[in-house]
Amino acid sequence: MLGEGIIKGMGETARNFFGSYVKEDRLTTVQYPEERLPQKEAARNFPFLVYDGKDWDKGLRCVACQICEKECPPQCIYIVKDATKKPDHIGKMQFQAKVFDIDISVCMSCQICVEVCPFEAIKMDVEYELSTGDRFGQLLLHKDQLAKSNDYYRKIHPTEAAEVDARMGAEKAKAEAKAKPAAATSATPSKP
Amino acid sequence: MDQIFVNLKDWLVALFPAGRQQELVSALISVAALIGTFAGLFALTTVLERKGLGRIQNRYGPNRVGPYGILQPMADGLKALTKEDVVPRSADQVVHFLAPLVLVAPVFLALAVVPMGRNMAAVDFDAGILFFFAVGAATELSVFMAGWSSRNKYSLLGAMRAIAQMISYEVPLILSSLAVIMIAGSLSAVTIVEKQAGYSGLIPHWFVLTPWGFAGFILFMIAAAAESNRSPFDLPEGESEIIAGYYIEYSGFKFALFFLGEYIGLFAASGLAITLFLGGWNAPFPFLTWIPSYVWFFGKLLALIAVFIWVRGTLPRLRMDQLMNFAWKFMLPMALINLLTAGVWHFTPPGLARWIICALLVFGPYVALGRTLFESKKLAKRTYSYAE
Ligand code: SF4
Ligand code: SF4
């Protein structure tokens, strides 16, 4: 009969209406600033620079090789090399970046910089509350804003960070194993 | 209690010297009260509608401004006021400016004849219902003014749709109320309400409780929804098709005025439905008559608005051909049959037999019509040969 479907539909919406007052779990809405959904591990938005240890400036893994700068498709990374060197995790002397900027208003979150970096120095962040009143100045992140500790990296991407840690640990062990016989024969300190 | 507002107005009017001046003051007070009440009701309805629709979709709806989001309309109003008022350069400036005013003024005029309580009609015309439909037709003009003057193809499409829809549904709207006018024998809204006062036992003498009245009420509500462009008849502003239809080129407070006009139109139509079918300000049971009459009127008004919101939350938008088929092939014949039934009701002696005959007279054609329409695929699900 004409109108049957309408009655059925009205019944359904009425059930939803009253149900939402009775059963809390019907409501799928998350009240955002107060409530948050747990972060997904695979989430990513903009890159950040990883550092080891306590001092961010000393511990930055980046060696200013500028591979990421060249590979970044929208060219949003800007690096200036520093003249002085510092040792990396296996104790080799490396350059460091004097300026490391990422314009996140341009970055398209493609993760290519992360893929190409041979030093595990740049990783993807999950921070999404980035709104600002100044879309030019505030969205150009400098080295100090980009630097985040390895602990933070372990927290946001546990699986990935564990892999990286294992790989770097293995490299370090290998380097040490190599350095030992060399140190025994030449008796010169490999570290300044 | 019942006459508190009437007495208040009389007291205020008596402060002025008698004669022309008193008449003017009386009219001004009525207008101010009408605009104040219904603008407030509009604000309340917008937030309740959004909350209700939210709940229907298992969301919270607005809940940020004030306790439970009840102050949301204030935020909306402020936003509308502070927004830039953009007028397209190629628009017809005068007509573009006038269109929202032409919408808002007549709907308030239409409200004036609806009795909102005992002795509480702003004006009691002998031909009140006629006046209602006459000024109600002005909304069509405003919609077309808006669509035409904006010089935008979506606007024009929306306006064309609106005109087609409003004119088509005007016919069943008036025909379904004609049955009431026939039985009541009056065009005055106040008289029609008085005809529905009184009770047989516990049952009130409302027209909706008769077979022809019930059918008329349903037809009236459907036509009223179409007249005020409410979902599922919101083709003129179908967001997914023509963005915002005829008011696409309106922003800021002019847009808010359109919004207001639409809602006030809905209130006016609901108010008329209450007057014609739901016994106006009469209480539903004889032992409840101590509650003031305006409480009943506004209670019924809110209930009807709730139904409109409920329908909006349920039904999808119609297609243009479905809309037209429904108006001319279902609503119109049903309204005519209903008119006939009302005549039969009037001329048969009261009793159960009359009830059954009239119920059959309405229900039979309803089933038959529904079946034929489905069989002739006019209303049925359309089957696509290529696009599956
Ligand atoms: S994520 Fe892509 S766009 Fe963003 S900085 Fe890295 S390479 Fe450039
Ligand atoms: S982040 Fe990686 S790829 Fe980019 S400059 Fe530093 S070390 Fe090189």
Coordinates of C-alpha atoms and ligand atoms in Angstrom, one line a residue:
Chain A
M1 CA 0.0 0.0 0.0
L2 CA 1.1 3.6 -0.7
G3 CA 2.8 5.1 2.3
E4 CA 3.8 1.9 4.0
G5 CA 7.5 2.5 3.4
I6 CA 7.2 6.0 4.8
I7 CA 5.7 4.7 8.0
K8 CA 8.4 2.1 8.3
G9 CA 11.1 4.7 7.7
M10 CA 9.6 7.1 10.3
G11 CA 9.6 4.2 12.8
E12 CA 13.3 3.6 12.1
T13 CA 14.3 7.3 12.6
A14 CA 12.2 7.4 15.8
R15 CA 14.1 4.4 17.1
N16 CA 17.3 6.1 16.4
F17 CA 16.2 9.3 18.0
F18 CA 15.1 7.7 21.3
G19 CA 17.8 5.1 21.2
S20 CA 20.5 7.8 21.1
Y21 CA 19.2 9.0 24.5
V22 CA 19.0 5.6 26.0
K23 CA 22.1 3.9 24.7
E24 CA 25.2 5.9 24.9
D25 CA 27.2 3.6 22.6
R26 CA 24.9 4.4 19.8
L27 CA 26.5 7.9 19.6
T28 CA 29.7 7.5 17.6
T29 CA 30.7 11.2 17.9
V30 CA 33.9 12.0 19.7
Q31 CA 33.8 15.3 21.5
Y32 CA 37.1 16.4 20.0
P33 CA 38.9 18.8 22.2
E34 CA 38.0 17.0 25.4
E35 CA 37.9 13.5 24.0
R36 CA 40.3 12.1 21.5
L37 CA 40.5 8.9 19.6
P38 CA 43.7 6.9 20.2
Q39 CA 46.4 7.7 17.6
K40 CA 46.8 5.1 15.0
E41 CA 50.4 3.8 14.7
A42 CA 50.5 4.2 10.9
A43 CA 49.4 7.8 11.1
R44 CA 51.7 10.4 9.6
N45 CA 51.5 14.0 8.5
F46 CA 54.7 16.1 8.6
P47 CA 58.4 15.1 9.0
F48 CA 60.5 15.8 12.1
L49 CA 64.2 15.4 12.9
V50 CA 65.2 12.7 15.4
Y51 CA 67.9 13.3 17.9
D52 CA 69.6 10.9 20.4
G53 CA 70.5 11.7 24.0
K54 CA 69.5 14.8 25.9
D55 CA 70.8 17.8 23.9
W56 CA 68.8 18.2 20.8
D57 CA 71.4 20.3 18.9
K58 CA 74.2 17.8 19.6
G59 CA 72.2 14.7 19.2
L60 CA 70.6 15.4 15.8
R61 CA 71.1 12.5 13.5
C62 CA 71.0 14.6 10.4
V63 CA 74.3 14.9 8.6
A64 CA 73.1 17.6 6.1
C65 CA 73.7 15.3 3.2
Q66 CA 70.8 17.2 1.4
I67 CA 69.4 14.1 -0.2
C68 CA 66.0 14.8 1.2
E69 CA 66.2 18.4 0.0
K70 CA 66.9 17.2 -3.5
E71 CA 64.3 14.5 -3.4
C72 CA 61.4 16.4 -1.8
P73 CA 58.9 16.7 -4.7
P74 CA 57.4 20.1 -3.7
Q75 CA 60.9 21.3 -2.6
C76 CA 59.8 22.4 0.8
I77 CA 63.1 21.5 2.6
Y78 CA 65.8 24.1 2.9
I79 CA 69.2 23.0 4.3
V80 CA 72.5 25.0 4.9
K81 CA 75.5 22.9 5.8
D82 CA 77.6 23.9 8.8
A83 CA 81.4 23.9 8.4
T84 CA 82.0 22.1 11.7
K85 CA 81.6 18.4 12.0
K86 CA 80.4 16.1 14.8
P87 CA 80.4 12.4 15.3
D88 CA 77.4 10.3 14.4
H89 CA 76.2 7.2 16.1
I90 CA 79.0 4.9 14.9
G91 CA 81.5 7.6 15.8
K92 CA 82.2 8.7 12.2
M93 CA 82.7 12.5 11.8
Q94 CA 79.9 14.0 9.8
F95 CA 78.7 17.4 8.8
Q96 CA 75.7 18.9 10.4
A97 CA 73.0 21.3 9.3
K98 CA 73.2 24.9 10.2
V99 CA 69.8 25.6 8.9
F100 CA 67.1 23.0 8.5
D101 CA 63.7 24.3 7.5
I102 CA 60.6 22.6 6.4
D103 CA 57.7 24.6 5.1
I104 CA 54.7 22.4 6.2
S105 CA 52.3 24.6 4.3
V106 CA 54.0 23.2 1.2
C107 CA 54.8 19.7 2.4
M108 CA 52.5 17.1 1.0
S109 CA 53.2 14.4 3.6
C110 CA 54.6 12.0 1.0
Q111 CA 57.2 10.6 3.3
I112 CA 59.8 10.5 0.4
C113 CA 62.3 12.4 2.6
V114 CA 62.0 9.7 5.2
E115 CA 62.5 6.9 2.6
V116 CA 65.6 8.4 1.1
C117 CA 67.4 9.5 4.3
P118 CA 70.3 7.1 4.7
F119 CA 70.8 8.1 8.4
E120 CA 67.4 7.5 9.9
A121 CA 67.4 11.2 10.7
I122 CA 64.0 12.3 9.5
K123 CA 60.8 10.6 10.4
M124 CA 57.1 11.3 10.1
D125 CA 55.3 13.1 13.0
V126 CA 51.7 12.6 14.1
E127 CA 51.1 16.0 15.6
Y128 CA 48.0 17.5 13.9
E129 CA 47.0 20.5 16.0
L130 CA 49.1 22.9 13.9
S131 CA 46.6 25.7 13.3
T132 CA 48.1 29.2 13.7
G133 CA 47.1 32.8 13.0
D134 CA 50.1 33.3 10.7
R135 CA 50.2 31.1 7.8
F136 CA 53.6 32.2 6.5
G137 CA 55.8 32.5 9.6
Q138 CA 54.3 29.9 11.8
L139 CA 54.1 27.2 9.2
L140 CA 57.8 27.4 8.3
L141 CA 59.3 25.1 10.9
H142 CA 62.9 25.6 11.9
K143 CA 65.5 23.1 13.2
D144 CA 64.7 23.6 16.8
Q145 CA 61.0 23.1 16.2
L146 CA 61.6 20.0 14.1
A147 CA 64.0 18.3 16.5
K148 CA 62.3 15.7 18.6
S149 CA 63.8 13.0 20.7
N150 CA 64.2 9.3 19.8
D151 CA 62.0 8.6 22.9
Y152 CA 59.2 10.5 21.2
Y153 CA 59.7 8.6 18.0
R154 CA 59.5 5.3 20.0
K155 CA 56.3 6.5 21.5
I156 CA 54.5 7.4 18.3
H157 CA 55.7 4.7 16.0
P158 CA 56.8 1.8 18.4
T159 CA 57.3 -0.9 15.7
E160 CA 59.1 1.3 13.3
A161 CA 61.3 2.8 16.0
A162 CA 62.3 -0.6 17.3
E163 CA 63.4 -1.7 13.8
V164 CA 65.5 1.5 13.4
D165 CA 67.0 1.1 16.9
A166 CA 67.9 -2.5 16.1
R167 CA 69.5 -1.6 12.8
M168 CA 71.5 1.3 14.3
G169 CA 72.5 -0.9 17.2
A170 CA 73.8 -3.5 14.8
E171 CA 75.7 -0.9 12.8
K172 CA 77.3 0.5 16.0
A173 CA 78.2 -3.0 17.2
K174 CA 79.8 -3.8 13.9
A175 CA 81.7 -0.5 13.9
E176 CA 83.0 -1.1 17.4
A177 CA 84.0 -4.7 16.5
K178 CA 86.0 -3.3 13.6
A179 CA 87.5 -0.4 15.6
K180 CA 88.8 -2.8 18.4
P181 CA 91.4 -4.7 16.4
A182 CA 92.4 -1.4 14.7
A183 CA 92.7 0.3 18.1
A184 CA 94.7 -2.7 19.4
T185 CA 97.3 -2.5 16.6
S186 CA 97.7 1.2 16.0
A187 CA 96.8 2.2 19.6
T188 CA 95.5 5.5 18.3
P189 CA 92.2 6.7 19.7
S190 CA 89.5 6.7 17.1
K191 CA 87.4 9.3 19.0
P192 CA 88.5 12.8 19.8
Chain B
M1 CA -4.7 33.2 33.3
D2 CA -6.3 32.4 30.0
Q3 CA -6.9 36.0 29.1
I4 CA -3.7 37.4 30.6
F5 CA -2.2 38.6 27.4
V6 CA -5.5 40.0 26.1
N7 CA -6.0 41.9 29.3
L8 CA -2.5 43.2 29.2
K9 CA -3.0 44.5 25.8
D10 CA -6.4 46.1 26.7
W11 CA -4.7 47.8 29.7
L12 CA -1.9 49.2 27.5
V13 CA -4.3 50.4 24.9
A14 CA -6.5 52.1 27.5
L15 CA -3.5 54.3 28.4
F16 CA -4.0 56.2 25.1
P17 CA -6.9 58.5 24.2
A18 CA -9.8 56.8 22.5
G19 CA -10.4 56.8 18.8
R20 CA -7.9 56.4 15.9
Q21 CA -4.9 56.5 18.2
Q22 CA -6.1 53.5 20.2
E23 CA -6.6 51.5 17.1
L24 CA -3.1 52.2 15.9
V25 CA -1.6 51.3 19.3
S26 CA -3.6 48.1 19.4
A27 CA -2.4 47.1 16.0
L28 CA 1.2 47.9 16.8
I29 CA 1.1 45.9 20.0
S30 CA -0.3 42.9 18.1
V31 CA 2.4 43.2 15.5
A32 CA 5.2 43.5 18.0
A33 CA 4.0 40.5 20.0
L34 CA 3.6 38.5 16.8
I35 CA 7.1 39.3 15.5
G36 CA 8.7 38.8 18.9
T37 CA 7.1 35.5 19.6
F38 CA 7.6 34.0 16.3
A39 CA 11.2 35.3 15.9
G40 CA 11.9 33.7 19.3
L41 CA 10.2 30.5 18.2
F42 CA 12.3 30.5 15.0
A43 CA 15.5 30.7 17.0
L44 CA 14.4 27.9 19.2
T45 CA 13.3 25.8 16.3
T46 CA 16.6 26.1 14.5
V47 CA 18.5 24.7 17.4
L48 CA 15.9 22.0 18.2
E49 CA 15.8 21.0 14.6
R50 CA 19.6 20.6 14.5
K51 CA 19.6 18.7 17.7
G52 CA 16.7 16.5 16.6
L53 CA 18.3 15.7 13.3
G54 CA 21.5 15.0 15.0
R55 CA 19.8 12.5 17.3
I56 CA 18.1 10.8 14.4
Q57 CA 21.6 10.4 12.9
N58 CA 23.0 9.3 16.2
R59 CA 25.0 12.5 16.8
Y60 CA 24.8 15.1 19.5
G61 CA 24.0 18.1 17.4
P62 CA 25.1 21.5 18.5
N63 CA 26.2 21.4 22.1
R64 CA 28.9 24.0 22.5
V65 CA 27.3 27.4 22.9
G66 CA 25.6 27.7 26.2
P67 CA 24.2 24.7 28.2
Y68 CA 23.3 21.9 25.8
G69 CA 24.0 24.3 22.9
I70 CA 20.8 26.2 23.5
L71 CA 22.4 29.6 22.7
Q72 CA 23.5 28.4 19.3
P73 CA 21.0 30.7 17.5
M74 CA 22.7 33.7 19.1
A75 CA 26.0 32.6 17.6
D76 CA 24.3 32.0 14.3
G77 CA 22.7 35.4 14.4
L78 CA 25.9 37.2 15.2
K79 CA 27.7 35.3 12.4
A80 CA 25.0 36.3 10.0
L81 CA 25.1 39.9 11.0
T82 CA 28.9 40.2 10.8
K83 CA 29.2 38.5 7.5
E84 CA 29.9 40.4 4.4
D85 CA 26.8 41.1 2.3
V86 CA 27.8 40.2 -1.2
V87 CA 25.6 41.3 -4.1
P88 CA 26.7 40.1 -7.5
R89 CA 27.7 42.9 -9.8
S90 CA 25.4 41.8 -12.6
A91 CA 22.4 41.3 -10.3
D92 CA 19.3 43.4 -10.4
Q93 CA 20.2 45.4 -7.3
V94 CA 16.7 46.6 -6.4
V95 CA 14.9 43.3 -6.9
H96 CA 17.8 41.4 -5.3
F97 CA 17.4 43.6 -2.2
L98 CA 13.7 43.4 -2.1
A99 CA 13.3 39.7 -2.4
P100 CA 14.0 38.7 1.2
L101 CA 11.7 41.5 2.5
V102 CA 8.9 40.3 0.1
L103 CA 9.3 36.9 1.6
V104 CA 9.3 37.9 5.3
A105 CA 6.5 40.4 5.2
P106 CA 3.7 38.2 3.8
V107 CA 4.4 35.3 6.1
F108 CA 4.0 37.5 9.1
L109 CA 0.8 38.9 7.6
A110 CA -0.5 35.3 7.2
L111 CA 0.2 34.7 10.8
A112 CA -2.0 37.6 11.8
V113 CA -5.2 35.8 11.0
V114 CA -4.3 32.6 13.0
P115 CA -6.0 32.6 16.4
M116 CA -3.4 31.7 19.0
G117 CA -5.7 31.5 21.9
R118 CA -9.1 32.6 23.0
N119 CA -9.6 36.1 21.7
M120 CA -6.0 36.1 20.5
A121 CA -6.1 36.5 16.8
A122 CA -4.3 39.6 15.8
V123 CA -7.1 40.4 13.3
D124 CA -10.3 38.5 12.9
F125 CA -11.4 38.8 9.3
D126 CA -14.6 37.4 8.0
A127 CA -12.4 36.0 5.2
G128 CA -9.4 35.1 7.2
I129 CA -8.6 31.9 5.4
L130 CA -8.9 33.6 2.1
F131 CA -6.5 36.3 3.3
F132 CA -4.1 33.7 4.5
F133 CA -3.9 32.0 1.1
A134 CA -3.8 35.3 -0.7
V135 CA -0.7 36.6 1.1
G136 CA 0.8 33.1 1.2
A137 CA 0.9 33.2 -2.6
A138 CA 3.3 36.2 -2.3
T139 CA 6.1 34.0 -1.2
E140 CA 6.2 32.5 -4.7
L141 CA 6.8 36.0 -6.0
S142 CA 9.7 36.6 -3.6
V143 CA 11.3 33.2 -4.5
F144 CA 11.1 34.1 -8.2
M145 CA 12.4 37.6 -7.5
A146 CA 15.4 36.1 -5.7
G147 CA 16.1 33.6 -8.4
W148 CA 15.7 35.9 -11.3
S149 CA 17.5 39.0 -10.0
S150 CA 20.6 37.0 -8.9
R151 CA 21.6 36.4 -12.5
N152 CA 22.9 33.0 -11.7
K153 CA 21.8 29.8 -13.5
Y154 CA 21.5 27.8 -10.3
S155 CA 19.3 30.5 -8.8
L156 CA 17.1 30.5 -11.8
L157 CA 16.8 26.8 -11.9
G158 CA 15.9 26.8 -8.2
A159 CA 13.4 29.5 -8.7
M160 CA 11.8 27.6 -11.6
R161 CA 11.6 24.5 -9.6
A162 CA 10.1 26.5 -6.7
I163 CA 7.5 28.1 -8.8
A164 CA 6.5 24.8 -10.4
Q165 CA 6.3 23.1 -7.0
M166 CA 4.6 25.8 -5.2
I167 CA 1.9 26.3 -7.8
S168 CA 1.3 22.6 -8.0
Y169 CA 0.9 22.1 -4.3
E170 CA -1.1 25.3 -3.8
V171 CA -4.0 23.4 -5.4
P172 CA -4.3 20.5 -3.0
L173 CA -3.5 22.8 -0.1
I174 CA -6.5 25.0 -0.8
L175 CA -8.7 22.1 -1.8
S176 CA -8.0 20.2 1.4
S177 CA -8.8 23.2 3.5
L178 CA -11.9 23.8 1.4
A179 CA -13.5 20.7 3.0
V180 CA -13.2 22.3 6.4
I181 CA -14.6 25.6 5.1
M182 CA -17.6 23.7 3.6
I183 CA -18.4 22.0 6.9
A184 CA -17.8 25.0 9.1
G185 CA -19.6 27.3 6.7
S186 CA -17.2 30.1 7.4
L187 CA -14.0 31.6 6.1
S188 CA -13.2 33.2 9.5
A189 CA -10.4 31.3 11.4
V190 CA -12.0 32.2 14.7
T191 CA -15.4 30.8 13.7
I192 CA -13.8 27.6 12.5
V193 CA -12.0 27.1 15.8
E194 CA -15.3 27.8 17.7
K195 CA -17.0 25.1 15.5
Q196 CA -14.5 22.6 16.9
A197 CA -15.0 23.4 20.5
G198 CA -17.1 21.1 22.6
Y199 CA -16.8 17.4 23.4
S200 CA -18.8 14.2 23.0
G201 CA -17.8 12.4 26.1
L202 CA -14.1 12.6 26.2
I203 CA -13.7 13.0 22.5
P204 CA -13.2 16.6 21.2
H205 CA -15.1 17.8 18.1
W206 CA -11.9 18.3 16.1
F207 CA -12.2 17.9 12.4
V208 CA -9.1 15.7 12.3
L209 CA -11.1 13.0 14.1
T210 CA -13.5 12.6 11.1
P211 CA -12.6 10.5 8.1
W212 CA -12.6 13.5 5.7
G213 CA -10.8 15.6 8.3
F214 CA -8.1 13.1 8.8
A215 CA -7.5 12.7 5.1
G216 CA -7.6 16.5 4.7
F217 CA -5.1 16.9 7.5
I218 CA -2.6 14.6 5.9
L219 CA -3.1 16.2 2.5
F220 CA -2.7 19.6 4.1
M221 CA 0.5 18.7 5.9
I222 CA 2.1 17.2 2.7
A223 CA 1.1 20.3 0.7
A224 CA 2.3 22.6 3.5
A225 CA 5.6 20.9 3.5
A226 CA 5.9 21.4 -0.2
E227 CA 4.7 25.0 0.1
S228 CA 7.4 25.9 2.6
N229 CA 10.1 24.0 0.7
R230 CA 10.6 21.6 3.5
S231 CA 12.3 18.3 3.0
P232 CA 11.4 16.0 1.2
F233 CA 10.2 18.7 -1.1
D234 CA 13.3 20.9 -0.9
L235 CA 14.1 20.7 -4.6
P236 CA 14.3 24.4 -5.0
E237 CA 17.3 24.5 -2.7
G238 CA 18.5 21.0 -3.3
E239 CA 22.1 21.3 -2.0
S240 CA 23.5 18.4 -3.8
E241 CA 22.1 19.5 -7.2
I242 CA 21.8 23.3 -7.4
I243 CA 23.8 24.2 -4.3
A244 CA 21.3 26.5 -2.5
G245 CA 18.8 27.2 -5.3
Y246 CA 17.2 30.6 -5.4
Y247 CA 19.2 32.0 -2.5
I248 CA 22.6 31.0 -3.7
E249 CA 23.6 34.6 -4.2
Y250 CA 22.5 35.8 -0.8
S251 CA 24.8 36.1 2.2
G252 CA 24.9 37.5 5.6
F253 CA 21.7 38.9 7.0
K254 CA 19.7 38.6 3.8
F255 CA 20.3 34.9 3.8
A256 CA 19.2 34.8 7.5
L257 CA 16.0 36.7 6.4
F258 CA 15.3 34.0 3.8
F259 CA 15.8 31.4 6.4
L260 CA 13.5 33.2 8.8
G261 CA 10.9 33.7 6.2
E262 CA 10.9 30.0 5.4
Y263 CA 10.5 29.0 9.0
I264 CA 7.8 31.6 9.7
G265 CA 6.0 30.3 6.6
L266 CA 6.2 26.8 8.1
F267 CA 4.8 28.1 11.4
A268 CA 2.0 29.9 9.6
A269 CA 1.1 26.7 7.7
S270 CA 1.3 24.7 10.9
G271 CA -0.8 27.3 12.6
L272 CA -3.4 27.1 9.9
A273 CA -3.4 23.3 10.1
I274 CA -4.1 23.6 13.8
T275 CA -6.9 26.0 13.2
L276 CA -8.5 24.0 10.5
F277 CA -8.1 20.5 11.7
L278 CA -6.7 20.3 15.2
G279 CA -9.2 22.4 17.0
G280 CA -7.1 25.5 17.3
W281 CA -6.6 26.5 20.9
N282 CA -9.0 24.0 22.3
A283 CA -7.9 21.5 24.8
P284 CA -7.9 17.8 23.7
F285 CA -9.9 16.7 26.8
P286 CA -12.7 18.4 28.7
F287 CA -10.9 18.1 32.0
L288 CA -7.8 19.9 30.7
T289 CA -9.6 23.1 29.7
W290 CA -8.1 24.9 32.8
I291 CA -4.8 25.1 31.0
P292 CA -4.6 28.4 29.1
S293 CA -5.7 28.3 25.5
Y294 CA -2.4 29.7 24.1
V295 CA -0.5 26.9 25.8
W296 CA -2.5 24.4 23.8
F297 CA -2.0 26.3 20.6
F298 CA 1.8 26.6 21.0
G299 CA 2.0 23.0 22.2
K300 CA 0.3 21.8 19.1
L301 CA 2.5 24.1 17.0
L302 CA 5.6 22.6 18.5
A303 CA 4.3 19.1 18.0
L304 CA 3.6 19.8 14.3
I305 CA 7.1 21.3 13.9
A306 CA 8.5 18.2 15.5
V307 CA 6.7 16.1 12.9
F308 CA 8.1 18.3 10.2
I309 CA 11.6 17.8 11.6
W310 CA 11.0 14.1 11.9
V311 CA 9.9 13.8 8.3
R312 CA 12.9 15.8 7.3
G313 CA 15.2 13.4 9.1
T314 CA 13.5 10.4 7.4
L315 CA 12.7 11.0 3.8
P316 CA 15.1 11.6 0.9
R317 CA 14.4 14.4 -1.6
L318 CA 12.0 13.7 -4.4
R319 CA 12.9 13.8 -8.0
M320 CA 11.2 16.5 -10.1
D321 CA 9.0 14.1 -12.0
Q322 CA 8.0 12.3 -8.8
L323 CA 7.1 15.6 -7.3
M324 CA 4.8 16.6 -10.2
N325 CA 3.3 13.2 -10.5
F326 CA 2.5 13.1 -6.8
A327 CA 0.9 16.5 -6.9
W328 CA -1.3 16.1 -9.9
K329 CA -2.0 12.4 -10.0
F330 CA -2.3 11.7 -6.3
M331 CA -2.8 14.8 -4.2
L332 CA -5.3 16.5 -6.5
P333 CA -7.7 13.5 -7.0
M334 CA -7.5 12.7 -3.3
A335 CA -8.3 16.3 -2.4
L336 CA -11.3 16.3 -4.7
I337 CA -12.5 13.0 -3.4
N338 CA -12.1 14.4 0.1
L339 CA -14.2 17.3 -0.8
L340 CA -16.9 15.0 -2.0
T341 CA -16.7 13.0 1.2
A342 CA -17.1 16.1 3.2
G343 CA -20.3 16.8 1.3
V344 CA -21.6 13.3 2.0
W345 CA -20.7 13.7 5.6
H346 CA -22.7 16.9 5.8
F347 CA -25.9 15.5 4.3
T348 CA -26.0 12.1 6.0
P349 CA -27.5 11.9 9.5
P350 CA -24.9 11.5 12.3
G351 CA -24.1 8.0 13.6
L352 CA -21.8 5.1 13.0
A353 CA -23.1 4.5 9.5
R354 CA -22.0 7.9 8.4
W355 CA -18.6 7.3 9.8
I356 CA -18.1 4.0 8.0
I357 CA -19.4 5.3 4.7
C358 CA -17.1 8.3 4.8
A359 CA -14.1 6.3 5.9
L360 CA -14.7 3.9 3.0
L361 CA -15.1 6.8 0.6
V362 CA -11.7 8.1 1.5
F363 CA -9.8 4.9 2.1
G364 CA -11.0 3.1 -1.0
P365 CA -9.8 5.6 -3.5
Y366 CA -6.6 6.0 -1.5
V367 CA -5.7 2.3 -1.9
A368 CA -6.9 2.2 -5.5
L369 CA -5.0 5.3 -6.4
G370 CA -1.9 4.1 -4.7
R371 CA -2.1 0.8 -6.5
T372 CA -2.6 2.2 -9.9
L373 CA 0.2 4.7 -9.5
F374 CA 2.6 1.9 -8.5
E375 CA 1.5 -0.2 -11.4
S376 CA 1.8 2.5 -14.0
K377 CA 5.3 3.1 -12.6
K378 CA 4.5 6.8 -11.9
L379 CA 5.6 6.6 -8.3
A380 CA 7.3 3.2 -8.2
K381 CA 11.0 2.6 -8.1
R382 CA 12.4 3.5 -11.4
T383 CA 14.4 0.8 -13.2
Y384 CA 17.3 1.9 -15.2
S385 CA 18.2 0.0 -18.4
Y386 CA 21.7 1.3 -18.8
A387 CA 22.9 2.8 -15.6
E388 CA 22.8 -0.2 -13.3
Ligands
SF4_1 S1 57.0 14.4 3.3 FE1 57.4 14.7 1.1 S2 56.8 16.8 0.8 FE2 57.1 16.6 2.9 S3 59.2 17.2 3.3 FE3 59.2 15.0 3.1 S4 59.6 14.7 0.9 FE4 59.0 16.9 1.1
SF4_2 S1 67.4 14.4 7.0 FE1 68.5 12.7 6.2 S2 68.6 12.9 4.0 FE2 68.0 14.9 4.9 S3 69.9 16.0 5.0 FE3 69.6 15.0 7.0 S4 70.6 13.1 6.8 FE4 70.4 13.9 4.7

